[in-house]
């Protein structure tokens, strides 16, 4: 770690008592001072009681309605929200050779190794873009943009509403859970058997609960061209669609009594 | 125990005789805070039941976005496409180039033009005197043909690509056939094997090669054939673009099919850039031309004497922006069959 000298934001002593001697009130004013001090202590107490009661009531209310806190409550230093776990299953790998002399199957191991490098990129793209509430609640997707090559980055950022859950997702959605994902990877080789590029063909679905009580099937289909930039695999071309549709509310889990009543 | 109702609180605060103004401010602040918190929490009460209008209008995402890394230079890119006369077992680059087309792509205008050179064009070949243009490849491979065309036109050619009979057939088959709007009927069973009725049809590799080779059935012979070869190129570009739009990953299939059946000096990264750039071409304005000329004889050999004025005008236009101005576009050699210009 490199330590960098940072100039102080405030003049020394401006925020502290510093070395100035404490000002002692004259002895004749002691009784008045003590009374004033007591008043200064009691005034906040008087304020705090009703505020605490109201805050407790609000907290109780929010707690009993299932934690659907719809007013922003700042928690300084709060823990990040848990991210629903999601990984695309191992992709089917296709090979495109560019030399007529090449035995395609001889490239299989290299192709699968390369495809294994594409999988975490696409995993991150969809996890950070659609599932991580720490991103979509704020509408900020920095971890998504770092997956794109610099040439494709401006277009990617301007396509935020399609490549991610959107900048306003925090206003619309209450929760998002992954449903399913599918990926194929095609690997293009040069005549020497080196990987030139890959394209990942992706379909992804998630189930989103809206704050207005509606539900949505979030559907994304995309093709992402990747190349090794020396800084890992980056997306340099993309074609993505959003095909969201309204969804039925989730069916409640059957309880024992319901099961019993429907049993013959 | 005292309750903390606002009234009691206000009364308690006003008890202090020392700083009434300060206490009033504190009281007002407290009342404001209580009202704000209570109001905000009450405002959430209704949200326990669905309220469609309580949140920003819900919009289902139905969108399509994309980015294609096309070349963005303003200078035209010149590629010489060659078809070798090599038969199976022969060296591809050491045979005559019986199909010669200069393809120009302007990345900034998205225009493409294809200029066919009659194979029998009598031209100076650098270091080899004058000869038919197709002989240049026998003398010095594709590089000498490029040099010959460069000196003929004054255009600096960026790349060359060379295919051959079997390579061409395989390339067409590898992409699943080529959809072509055959402009007129063809019947050349003895030579090329071309047998076509006019209209849109998908040709396999053998059929596409027959279409490309047919000249005996055409009134202008090799001139008309060169234009038909250009038609295959624009048809291939159109099909590639259509497939890419539907399924971008098809780009790999086309690049693979091309490179397996072509010799070229285009570096791989440039080839990918060119492939992506081709997806953005405006093919409705594609030019498919053949250099005009007349037949003549040199030492008892039939040759083509190129129209020097047309050659100069077309070359200058291509050098300028890769596109030939309307007044300099030569008449179509197949016009007698198509009824066009």
XYZ file of N, CA, C and O in Angstrom, chain B residues 98-165:
272
model
N -8.795 -15.682 -63.208
C -9.858 -15.493 -64.196
C -11.041 -14.692 -63.657
O -12.003 -14.438 -64.380
N -11.002 -14.369 -62.378
C -12.022 -13.495 -61.789
C -11.278 -12.431 -61.000
O -10.518 -12.757 -60.082
N -11.485 -11.179 -61.391
C -10.721 -10.085 -60.766
C -11.685 -8.950 -60.432
O -12.282 -8.363 -61.349
N -11.854 -8.689 -59.140
C -12.788 -7.640 -58.708
C -12.132 -6.780 -57.640
O -11.587 -7.308 -56.660
N -12.240 -5.486 -57.832
C -11.782 -4.554 -56.807
C -13.001 -4.132 -55.990
O -13.912 -3.473 -56.507
N -13.006 -4.541 -54.727
C -14.129 -4.215 -53.836
C -13.699 -3.048 -52.957
O -12.640 -3.095 -52.326
N -14.510 -2.012 -52.949
C -14.202 -0.813 -52.171
C -15.277 -0.604 -51.120
O -16.472 -0.600 -51.429
N -14.826 -0.444 -49.894
C -15.758 -0.201 -48.777
C -15.413 1.150 -48.167
O -14.250 1.413 -47.862
N -16.407 1.970 -48.038
C -16.199 3.244 -47.335
C -16.893 3.148 -45.977
O -18.128 3.193 -45.896
N -16.109 3.024 -44.901
C -16.733 2.830 -43.574
C -17.580 4.015 -43.126
O -18.536 3.840 -42.382
N -17.215 5.220 -43.588
C -17.956 6.382 -43.101
C -19.276 6.572 -43.835
O -20.248 7.039 -43.240
N -19.297 6.214 -45.127
C -20.547 6.378 -45.883
C -21.343 5.077 -45.963
O -22.475 5.088 -46.435
N -20.730 3.984 -45.520
C -21.360 2.654 -45.551
C -21.681 2.207 -46.978
O -22.578 1.409 -47.194
N -20.919 2.741 -47.916
C -21.153 2.363 -49.309
C -20.121 1.337 -49.759
O -18.994 1.311 -49.264
N -20.543 0.520 -50.718
C -19.649 -0.484 -51.274
C -19.767 -0.434 -52.785
O -20.860 -0.231 -53.327
N -18.637 -0.586 -53.436
C -18.675 -0.685 -54.897
C -17.785 -1.845 -55.320
O -16.766 -2.133 -54.684
N -18.220 -2.496 -56.369
C -17.481 -3.644 -56.898
C -17.170 -3.350 -58.362
O -18.073 -3.063 -59.145
N -15.899 -3.414 -58.673
C -15.479 -3.137 -60.042
C -14.785 -4.377 -60.606
O -13.741 -4.794 -60.105
N -15.395 -4.952 -61.653
C -14.818 -6.126 -62.289
C -13.863 -5.727 -63.393
O -14.101 -4.764 -64.131
N -12.756 -6.480 -63.474
C -11.786 -6.262 -64.539
C -11.873 -7.459 -65.498
O -11.703 -8.600 -65.057
N -12.104 -7.211 -66.788
C -12.084 -8.327 -67.743
C -10.740 -9.047 -67.678
O -9.683 -8.397 -67.659
N -10.804 -10.347 -67.607
C -9.556 -11.116 -67.389
C -8.571 -10.926 -68.527
O -7.358 -11.054 -68.364
N -9.112 -10.642 -69.736
C -8.240 -10.521 -70.907
C -7.747 -9.093 -71.139
O -7.197 -8.808 -72.217
N -7.958 -8.249 -70.161
C -7.506 -6.851 -70.302
C -6.008 -6.812 -70.599
O -5.212 -7.423 -69.855
N -5.653 -6.099 -71.674
C -4.233 -6.013 -72.061
C -3.593 -4.857 -71.295
O -3.935 -3.695 -71.482
N -2.722 -5.229 -70.387
C -2.190 -4.223 -69.459
C -0.691 -4.419 -69.259
O -0.168 -5.530 -69.459
N -0.007 -3.355 -68.856
C 1.397 -3.534 -68.466
C 1.502 -4.251 -67.126
O 0.811 -3.867 -66.166
N 2.313 -5.265 -67.091
C 2.513 -6.004 -65.839
C 3.913 -5.665 -65.338
O 4.897 -5.890 -66.065
N 4.019 -5.118 -64.160
C 5.332 -4.647 -63.675
C 6.412 -5.729 -63.787
O 6.266 -6.832 -63.268
N 7.460 -5.390 -64.525
C 8.592 -6.299 -64.678
C 8.368 -7.384 -65.699
O 9.242 -8.240 -65.909
N 7.192 -7.391 -66.349
C 6.898 -8.480 -67.282
C 6.288 -7.974 -68.595
O 5.571 -8.708 -69.268
N 6.539 -6.740 -68.943
C 5.993 -6.217 -70.195
C 4.484 -6.112 -70.143
O 3.902 -5.902 -69.061
N 3.844 -6.291 -71.285
C 2.386 -6.230 -71.336
C 1.831 -7.614 -71.582
O 2.401 -8.419 -72.333
N 0.714 -7.849 -70.989
C 0.100 -9.177 -71.126
C -1.351 -9.074 -70.681
O -1.804 -8.020 -70.225
N -2.038 -10.180 -70.770
C -3.390 -10.203 -70.212
C -3.289 -10.083 -68.685
O -2.374 -10.653 -68.072
N -4.271 -9.404 -68.140
C -4.240 -9.165 -66.691
C -4.200 -10.484 -65.908
O -3.516 -10.590 -64.883
N -4.912 -11.500 -66.409
C -4.981 -12.749 -65.640
C -3.650 -13.481 -65.591
O -3.429 -14.337 -64.733
N -2.754 -13.104 -66.497
C -1.437 -13.756 -66.505
C -0.544 -13.237 -65.387
O 0.461 -13.879 -65.043
N -0.890 -12.123 -64.839
C -0.035 -11.538 -63.796
C 0.104 -12.469 -62.591
O 1.160 -12.506 -61.946
N -0.935 -13.228 -62.316
C -0.838 -14.105 -61.135
C 0.084 -15.295 -61.408
O 0.758 -15.791 -60.492
N 0.131 -15.731 -62.691
C 1.066 -16.799 -63.046
C 2.494 -16.282 -62.873
O 3.375 -16.990 -62.384
N 2.687 -15.036 -63.261
C 4.042 -14.458 -63.201
C 4.515 -14.171 -61.777
O 5.699 -14.288 -61.470
N 3.598 -13.761 -60.950
C 4.092 -13.316 -59.623
C 3.090 -13.477 -58.488
O 3.209 -12.786 -57.462
N 2.113 -14.337 -58.684
C 1.157 -14.588 -57.606
C 0.203 -13.417 -57.387
O 0.213 -12.426 -58.136
N -0.611 -13.482 -56.369
C -1.587 -12.410 -56.110
C -0.933 -11.046 -55.902
O -1.494 -10.020 -56.269
N 0.291 -11.079 -55.359
C 0.957 -9.799 -55.088
C 1.228 -9.033 -56.382
O 1.081 -7.799 -56.420
N 1.603 -9.773 -57.444
C 1.872 -9.089 -58.710
C 0.565 -8.619 -59.353
O 0.536 -7.559 -60.000
N -0.480 -9.371 -59.202
C -1.781 -8.924 -59.729
C -2.208 -7.639 -59.010
O -2.715 -6.704 -59.638
N -1.988 -7.598 -57.706
C -2.301 -6.378 -56.941
C -1.479 -5.210 -57.474
O -2.012 -4.124 -57.743
N -0.188 -5.457 -57.688
C 0.694 -4.396 -58.180
C 0.261 -3.927 -59.565
O 0.277 -2.725 -59.857
N -0.167 -4.861 -60.378
C -0.611 -4.523 -61.737
C -1.857 -3.641 -61.706
O -1.937 -2.627 -62.414
N -2.808 -4.019 -60.871
C -4.047 -3.235 -60.770
C -3.756 -1.868 -60.140
O -4.344 -0.853 -60.532
N -2.843 -1.849 -59.197
C -2.485 -0.560 -58.581
C -1.917 0.407 -59.624
O -2.285 1.591 -59.656
N -1.034 -0.121 -60.476
C -0.429 0.754 -61.492
C -1.445 1.141 -62.560
O -1.393 2.232 -63.121
N -2.388 0.253 -62.782
C -3.429 0.530 -63.773
C -4.384 1.619 -63.305
O -4.812 2.471 -64.083
N -4.713 1.593 -62.053
C -5.751 2.488 -61.517
C -5.186 3.652 -60.705
O -5.888 4.639 -60.490
N -3.972 3.505 -60.232
C -3.422 4.526 -59.336
C -3.973 4.398 -57.922
O -3.800 5.299 -57.095
N -4.638 3.290 -57.638
C -5.239 3.067 -56.309
C -4.326 2.161 -55.497
O -3.862 1.126 -56.001
N -4.077 2.543 -54.257
C -3.298 1.678 -53.351
C -4.244 0.639 -52.759
O -5.167 0.981 -52.008
N -4.003 -0.587 -53.111
C -4.884 -1.669 -52.650
C -4.422 -2.149 -51.272
O -3.230 -2.383 -51.044
N -5.372 -2.287 -50.366
C -5.032 -2.635 -48.982
C -4.791 -4.133 -48.809
O -3.834 -4.541 -48.145
N -5.656 -4.940 -49.388
C -5.570 -6.393 -49.168
C -5.998 -7.135 -50.423
O -6.652 -6.580 -51.294
N -5.637 -8.396 -50.457
C -6.160 -9.274 -51.502
C -6.728 -10.533 -50.860
O -6.363 -10.904 -49.724
N -7.631 -11.172 -51.603
C -8.211 -12.455 -51.182
C -8.394 -13.310 -52.425
O -8.845 -12.809 -53.464
N -8.032 -14.560 -52.325
C -8.015 -15.449 -53.485
C -8.761 -16.742 -53.174
O -8.491 -17.401 -52.168
N -9.683 -17.097 -54.043
C -10.343 -18.390 -53.888
C -10.168 -19.196 -55.177
O -9.553 -18.728 -56.140
N -10.716 -20.389 -55.192
C -10.552 -21.295 -56.325
C -11.830 -22.137 -56.447
O -12.741 -21.979 -55.620
N -11.922 -22.934 -57.473
C -13.180 -23.619 -57.763
C -13.713 -24.381 -56.540
O -14.843 -24.165 -56.097
